[in-house]
Coordinates of C-alpha atoms in Angstrom, one line a residue:
X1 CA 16.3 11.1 12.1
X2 CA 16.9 9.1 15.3
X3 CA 13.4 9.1 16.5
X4 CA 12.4 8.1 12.9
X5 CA 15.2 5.1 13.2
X6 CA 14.1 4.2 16.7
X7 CA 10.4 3.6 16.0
X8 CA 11.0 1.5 13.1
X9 CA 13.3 -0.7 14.7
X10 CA 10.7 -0.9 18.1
X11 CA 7.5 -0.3 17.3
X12 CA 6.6 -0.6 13.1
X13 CA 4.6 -3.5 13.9
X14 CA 1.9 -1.2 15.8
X15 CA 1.6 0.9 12.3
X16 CA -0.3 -1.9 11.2
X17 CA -4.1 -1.1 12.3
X18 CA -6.1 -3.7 10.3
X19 CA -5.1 -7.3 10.4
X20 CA -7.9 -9.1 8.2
X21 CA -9.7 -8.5 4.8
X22 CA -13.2 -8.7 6.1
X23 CA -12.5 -6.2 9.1
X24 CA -10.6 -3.7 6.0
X25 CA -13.6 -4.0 3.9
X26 CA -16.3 -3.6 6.4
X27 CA -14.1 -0.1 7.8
X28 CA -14.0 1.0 4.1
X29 CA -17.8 0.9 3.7
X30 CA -18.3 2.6 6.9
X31 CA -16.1 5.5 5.9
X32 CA -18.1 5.9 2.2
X33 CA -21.3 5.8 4.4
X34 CA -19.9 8.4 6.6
X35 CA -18.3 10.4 4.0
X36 CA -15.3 9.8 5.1
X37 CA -11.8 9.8 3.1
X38 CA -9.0 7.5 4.0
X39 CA -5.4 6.6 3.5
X40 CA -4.7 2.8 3.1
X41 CA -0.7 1.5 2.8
X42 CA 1.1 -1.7 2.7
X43 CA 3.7 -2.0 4.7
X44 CA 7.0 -4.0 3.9
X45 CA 10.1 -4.3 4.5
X46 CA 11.6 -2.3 2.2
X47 CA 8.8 0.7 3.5
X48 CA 10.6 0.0 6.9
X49 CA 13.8 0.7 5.3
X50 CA 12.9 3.7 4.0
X51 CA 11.2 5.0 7.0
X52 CA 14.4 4.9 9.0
X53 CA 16.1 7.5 6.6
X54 CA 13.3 9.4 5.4
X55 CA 11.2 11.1 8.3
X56 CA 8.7 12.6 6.3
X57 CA 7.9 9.4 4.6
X58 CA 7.7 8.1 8.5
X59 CA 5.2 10.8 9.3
X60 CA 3.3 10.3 6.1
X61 CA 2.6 6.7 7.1
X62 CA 1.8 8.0 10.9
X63 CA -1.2 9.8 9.0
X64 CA -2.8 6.7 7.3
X65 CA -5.8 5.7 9.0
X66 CA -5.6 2.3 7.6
X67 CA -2.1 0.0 7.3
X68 CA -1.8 -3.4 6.7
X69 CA 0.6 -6.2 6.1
X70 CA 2.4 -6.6 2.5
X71 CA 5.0 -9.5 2.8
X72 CA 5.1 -12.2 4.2
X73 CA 7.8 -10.9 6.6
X74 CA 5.9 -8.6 8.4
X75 CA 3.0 -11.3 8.5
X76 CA 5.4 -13.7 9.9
X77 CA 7.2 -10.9 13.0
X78 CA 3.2 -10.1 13.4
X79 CA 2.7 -13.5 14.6
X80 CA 5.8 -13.8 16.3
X81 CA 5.3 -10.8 18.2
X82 CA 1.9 -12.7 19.1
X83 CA -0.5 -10.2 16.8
X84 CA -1.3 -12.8 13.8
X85 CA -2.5 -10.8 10.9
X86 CA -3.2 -11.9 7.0
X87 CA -1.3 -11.1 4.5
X88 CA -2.7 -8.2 2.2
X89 CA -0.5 -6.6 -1.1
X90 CA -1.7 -3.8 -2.4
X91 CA -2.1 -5.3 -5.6
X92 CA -4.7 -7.9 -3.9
X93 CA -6.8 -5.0 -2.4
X94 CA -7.6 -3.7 -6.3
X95 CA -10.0 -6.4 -7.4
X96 CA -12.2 -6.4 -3.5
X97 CA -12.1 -2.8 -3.1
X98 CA -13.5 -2.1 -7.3
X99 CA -16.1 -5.2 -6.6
X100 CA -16.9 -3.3 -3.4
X101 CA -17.2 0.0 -5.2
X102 CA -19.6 -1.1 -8.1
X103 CA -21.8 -2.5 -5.1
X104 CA -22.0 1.2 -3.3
X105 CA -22.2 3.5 -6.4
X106 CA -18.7 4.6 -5.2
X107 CA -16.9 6.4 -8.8
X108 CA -13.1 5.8 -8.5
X109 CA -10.4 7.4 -9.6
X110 CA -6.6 6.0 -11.0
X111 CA -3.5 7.9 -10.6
X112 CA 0.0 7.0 -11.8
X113 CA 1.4 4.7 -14.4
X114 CA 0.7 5.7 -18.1
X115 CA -2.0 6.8 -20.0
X116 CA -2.4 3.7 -21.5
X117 CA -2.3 1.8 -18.9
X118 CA -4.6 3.8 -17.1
X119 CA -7.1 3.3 -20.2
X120 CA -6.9 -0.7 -20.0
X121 CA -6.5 -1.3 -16.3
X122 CA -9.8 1.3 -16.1
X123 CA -11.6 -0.6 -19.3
X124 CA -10.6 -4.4 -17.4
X125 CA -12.6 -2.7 -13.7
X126 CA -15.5 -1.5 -15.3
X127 CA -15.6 -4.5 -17.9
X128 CA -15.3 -6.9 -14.6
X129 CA -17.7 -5.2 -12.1
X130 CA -20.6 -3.6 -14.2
X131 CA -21.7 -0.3 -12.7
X132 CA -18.2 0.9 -11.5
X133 CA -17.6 4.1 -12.8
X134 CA -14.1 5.1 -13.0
X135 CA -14.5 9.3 -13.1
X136 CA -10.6 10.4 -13.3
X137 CA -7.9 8.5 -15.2
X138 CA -4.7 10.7 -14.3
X139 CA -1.0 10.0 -15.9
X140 CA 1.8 12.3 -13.5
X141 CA 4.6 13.4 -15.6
X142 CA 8.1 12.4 -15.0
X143 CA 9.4 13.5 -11.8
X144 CA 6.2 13.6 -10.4
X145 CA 6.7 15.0 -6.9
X146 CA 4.3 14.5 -4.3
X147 CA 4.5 17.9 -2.1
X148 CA 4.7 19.7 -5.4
X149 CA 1.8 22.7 -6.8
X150 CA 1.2 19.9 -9.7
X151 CA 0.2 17.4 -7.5
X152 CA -2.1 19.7 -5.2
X153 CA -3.8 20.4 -8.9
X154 CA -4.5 16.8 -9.4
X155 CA -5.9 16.1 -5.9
X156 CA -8.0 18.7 -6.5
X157 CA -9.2 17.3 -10.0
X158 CA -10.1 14.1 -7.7
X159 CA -11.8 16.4 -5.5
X160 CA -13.8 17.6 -8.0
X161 CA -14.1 14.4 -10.1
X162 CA -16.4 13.0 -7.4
X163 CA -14.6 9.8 -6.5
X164 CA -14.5 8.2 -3.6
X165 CA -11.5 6.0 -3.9
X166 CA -8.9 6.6 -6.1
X167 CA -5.7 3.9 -6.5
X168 CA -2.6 5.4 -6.4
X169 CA 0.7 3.9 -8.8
X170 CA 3.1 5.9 -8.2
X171 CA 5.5 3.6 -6.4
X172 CA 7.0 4.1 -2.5
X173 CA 7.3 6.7 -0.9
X174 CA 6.1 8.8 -3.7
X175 CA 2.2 7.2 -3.4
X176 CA 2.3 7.4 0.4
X177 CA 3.5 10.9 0.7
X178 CA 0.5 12.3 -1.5
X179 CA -2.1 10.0 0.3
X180 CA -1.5 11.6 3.1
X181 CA -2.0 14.9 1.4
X182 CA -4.9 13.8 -0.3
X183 CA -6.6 13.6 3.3
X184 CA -6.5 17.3 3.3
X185 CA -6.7 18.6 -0.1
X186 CA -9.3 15.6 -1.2
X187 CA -11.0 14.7 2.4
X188 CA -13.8 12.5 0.8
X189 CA -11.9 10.7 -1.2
X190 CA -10.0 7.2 0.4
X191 CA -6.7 7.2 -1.2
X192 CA -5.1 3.6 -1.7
X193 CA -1.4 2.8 -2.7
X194 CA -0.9 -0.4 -5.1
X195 CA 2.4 0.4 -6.2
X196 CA 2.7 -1.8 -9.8
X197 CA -1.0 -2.6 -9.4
X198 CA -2.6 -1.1 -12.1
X199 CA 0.6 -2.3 -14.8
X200 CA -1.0 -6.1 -13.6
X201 CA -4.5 -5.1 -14.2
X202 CA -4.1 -3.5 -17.5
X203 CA -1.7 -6.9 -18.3
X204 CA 1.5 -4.4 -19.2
X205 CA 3.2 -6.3 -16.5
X206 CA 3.5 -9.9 -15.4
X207 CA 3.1 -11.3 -11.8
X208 CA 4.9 -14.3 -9.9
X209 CA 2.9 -17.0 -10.8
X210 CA 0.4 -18.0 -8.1
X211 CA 1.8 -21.4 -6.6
X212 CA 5.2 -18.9 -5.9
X213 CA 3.0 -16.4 -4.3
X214 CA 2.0 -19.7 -2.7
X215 CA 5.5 -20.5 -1.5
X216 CA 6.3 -16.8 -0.5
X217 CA 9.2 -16.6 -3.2
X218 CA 7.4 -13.5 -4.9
X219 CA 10.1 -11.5 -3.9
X220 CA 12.7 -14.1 -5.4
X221 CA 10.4 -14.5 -8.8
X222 CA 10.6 -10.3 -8.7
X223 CA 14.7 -10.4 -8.1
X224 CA 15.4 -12.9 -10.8
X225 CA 13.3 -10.7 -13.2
X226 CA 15.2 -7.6 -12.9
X227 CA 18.3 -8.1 -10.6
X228 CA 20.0 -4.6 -11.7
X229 CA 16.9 -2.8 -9.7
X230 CA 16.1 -4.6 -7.0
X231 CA 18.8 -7.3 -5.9
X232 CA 20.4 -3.6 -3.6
X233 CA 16.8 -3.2 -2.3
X234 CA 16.2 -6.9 -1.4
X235 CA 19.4 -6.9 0.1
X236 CA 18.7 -3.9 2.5
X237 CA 16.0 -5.7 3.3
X238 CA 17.7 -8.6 4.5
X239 CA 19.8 -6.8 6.7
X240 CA 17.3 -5.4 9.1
X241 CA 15.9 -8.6 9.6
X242 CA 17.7 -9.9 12.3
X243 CA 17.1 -6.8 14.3
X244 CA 13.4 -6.7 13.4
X245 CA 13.3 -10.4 14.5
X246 CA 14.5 -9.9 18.3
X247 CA 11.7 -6.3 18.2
X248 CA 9.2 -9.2 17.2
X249 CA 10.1 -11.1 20.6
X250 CA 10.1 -8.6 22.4
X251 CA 6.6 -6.8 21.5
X252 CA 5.4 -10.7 22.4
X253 CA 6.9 -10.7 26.1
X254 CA 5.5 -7.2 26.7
X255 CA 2.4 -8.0 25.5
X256 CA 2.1 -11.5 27.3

């Protein structure tokens, strides 16, 4: 527990390993064309949170082979701590990576959600980028747990599905933790967490409107929307800023 707390406070920024679209997308062909499988999170506040009680969700993230920046938070203590990186939300990375898939002949696969949302958030990609082929459309039950026999038996559907990406909805830490399972029990496959991605995709659930995206009040647009759920979670957030700031000056003066 404290040497899960300590690298979080210190350190989190250096979990973040790619710090621009084009350099993501260009490592993401080069592992299809290597037959490579991957593990791609976002990481945010609230995942930093969350990694300094949870050590296994710390050490699941220490497994990813790809991390980058969702919130505009970490995008701004990146640059503080003189590493500028762009901002990239899992929800962002569906449209790129299904446009990059159809260009491969890369099948995908979606986990999480419902089955109806899987249905129209797979009907809207394959409608959108002709030639995708989305090979495994897979709906957990309630109480879906991650290190569980029931999700080794849907990795191995993947497996045996054929995809080569497969979008994971299952929400923090649940989609991270099986991830980095899936790099064992589905090696081929790259494994991406999107948290509500696919509920905006099918259209089951609204987004902040772009011009608040815009003004980085997404998380503000989110609170107001459903206070009873996340106003706790924002404010947790909140709280470790100030330590997380001083980190951020810090990193800068050892790297300068």
């Amino acid at each position: 527990m404290t040497e899960s707390r300590t690298y979080a406070e210190t350190e989190f920024l250096d979990l973040v390993s790619y710090t621009t679209h084009g350099e993501l997308l260009d490592s993401v062909s080069d592992y299809w064309q290597n037959c490579r499988g991957f593990a791609l999170a976002t990481l945010n506040l609230d995942h930093i949170v969350k990694m300094r009680h949870m050590p296994e969700f710390f050490e699941a993230y220490k497994a990813h082979t790809h991390v980058v920046a969702d919130g505009n938070p970490i995008v701004w203590l990146s640059r503080i701590a003189g590493r500028p990186i762009e901002l990239m939300p899992g929800s962002d990375l569906i449209l790129p990576l299904s446009k990059l898939a159809a260009e491969q002949n890369v099948p995908i696969a979606l986990l999480g959600a419902t089955k109806e949302t899987l249905n129209l958030a797979a009907d809207h990609l394959e409608q959108a980028y002709p030639g995708l082929r989305v090979v495994a459309r897979i709906a957990p039950p309630f109480g879906f747990d991650p290190a569980g026999d029931d999700a080794a038996s849907q990795l191995r559907t993947i497996r045996a599905s054929g995809a080569k990406l497969c979008f994971l909805a299952l929400g923090a830490p649940k989609q991270e933790l099986l991830a980095a399972r899936g790099l064992e029990l589905a090696p081929e496959c790259g494994f991406v967490s999107i948290g509500a991605g696919l509920d905006f995709i099918s259209g089951r659930q609204s987004r902040a409107p772009r011009w608040v995206r815009m003004l980085a009040l997404e998380w503000l647009w989110r609170a107001l929307g459903n206070p009873s759920r996340l106003a706790a979670r924002y404010g947790r957030c909140i709280l470790i800023l100030p330590g997380l700031f001083w980190q951020a000056l810090k990193l800068r003066y050892l790297r300068n």
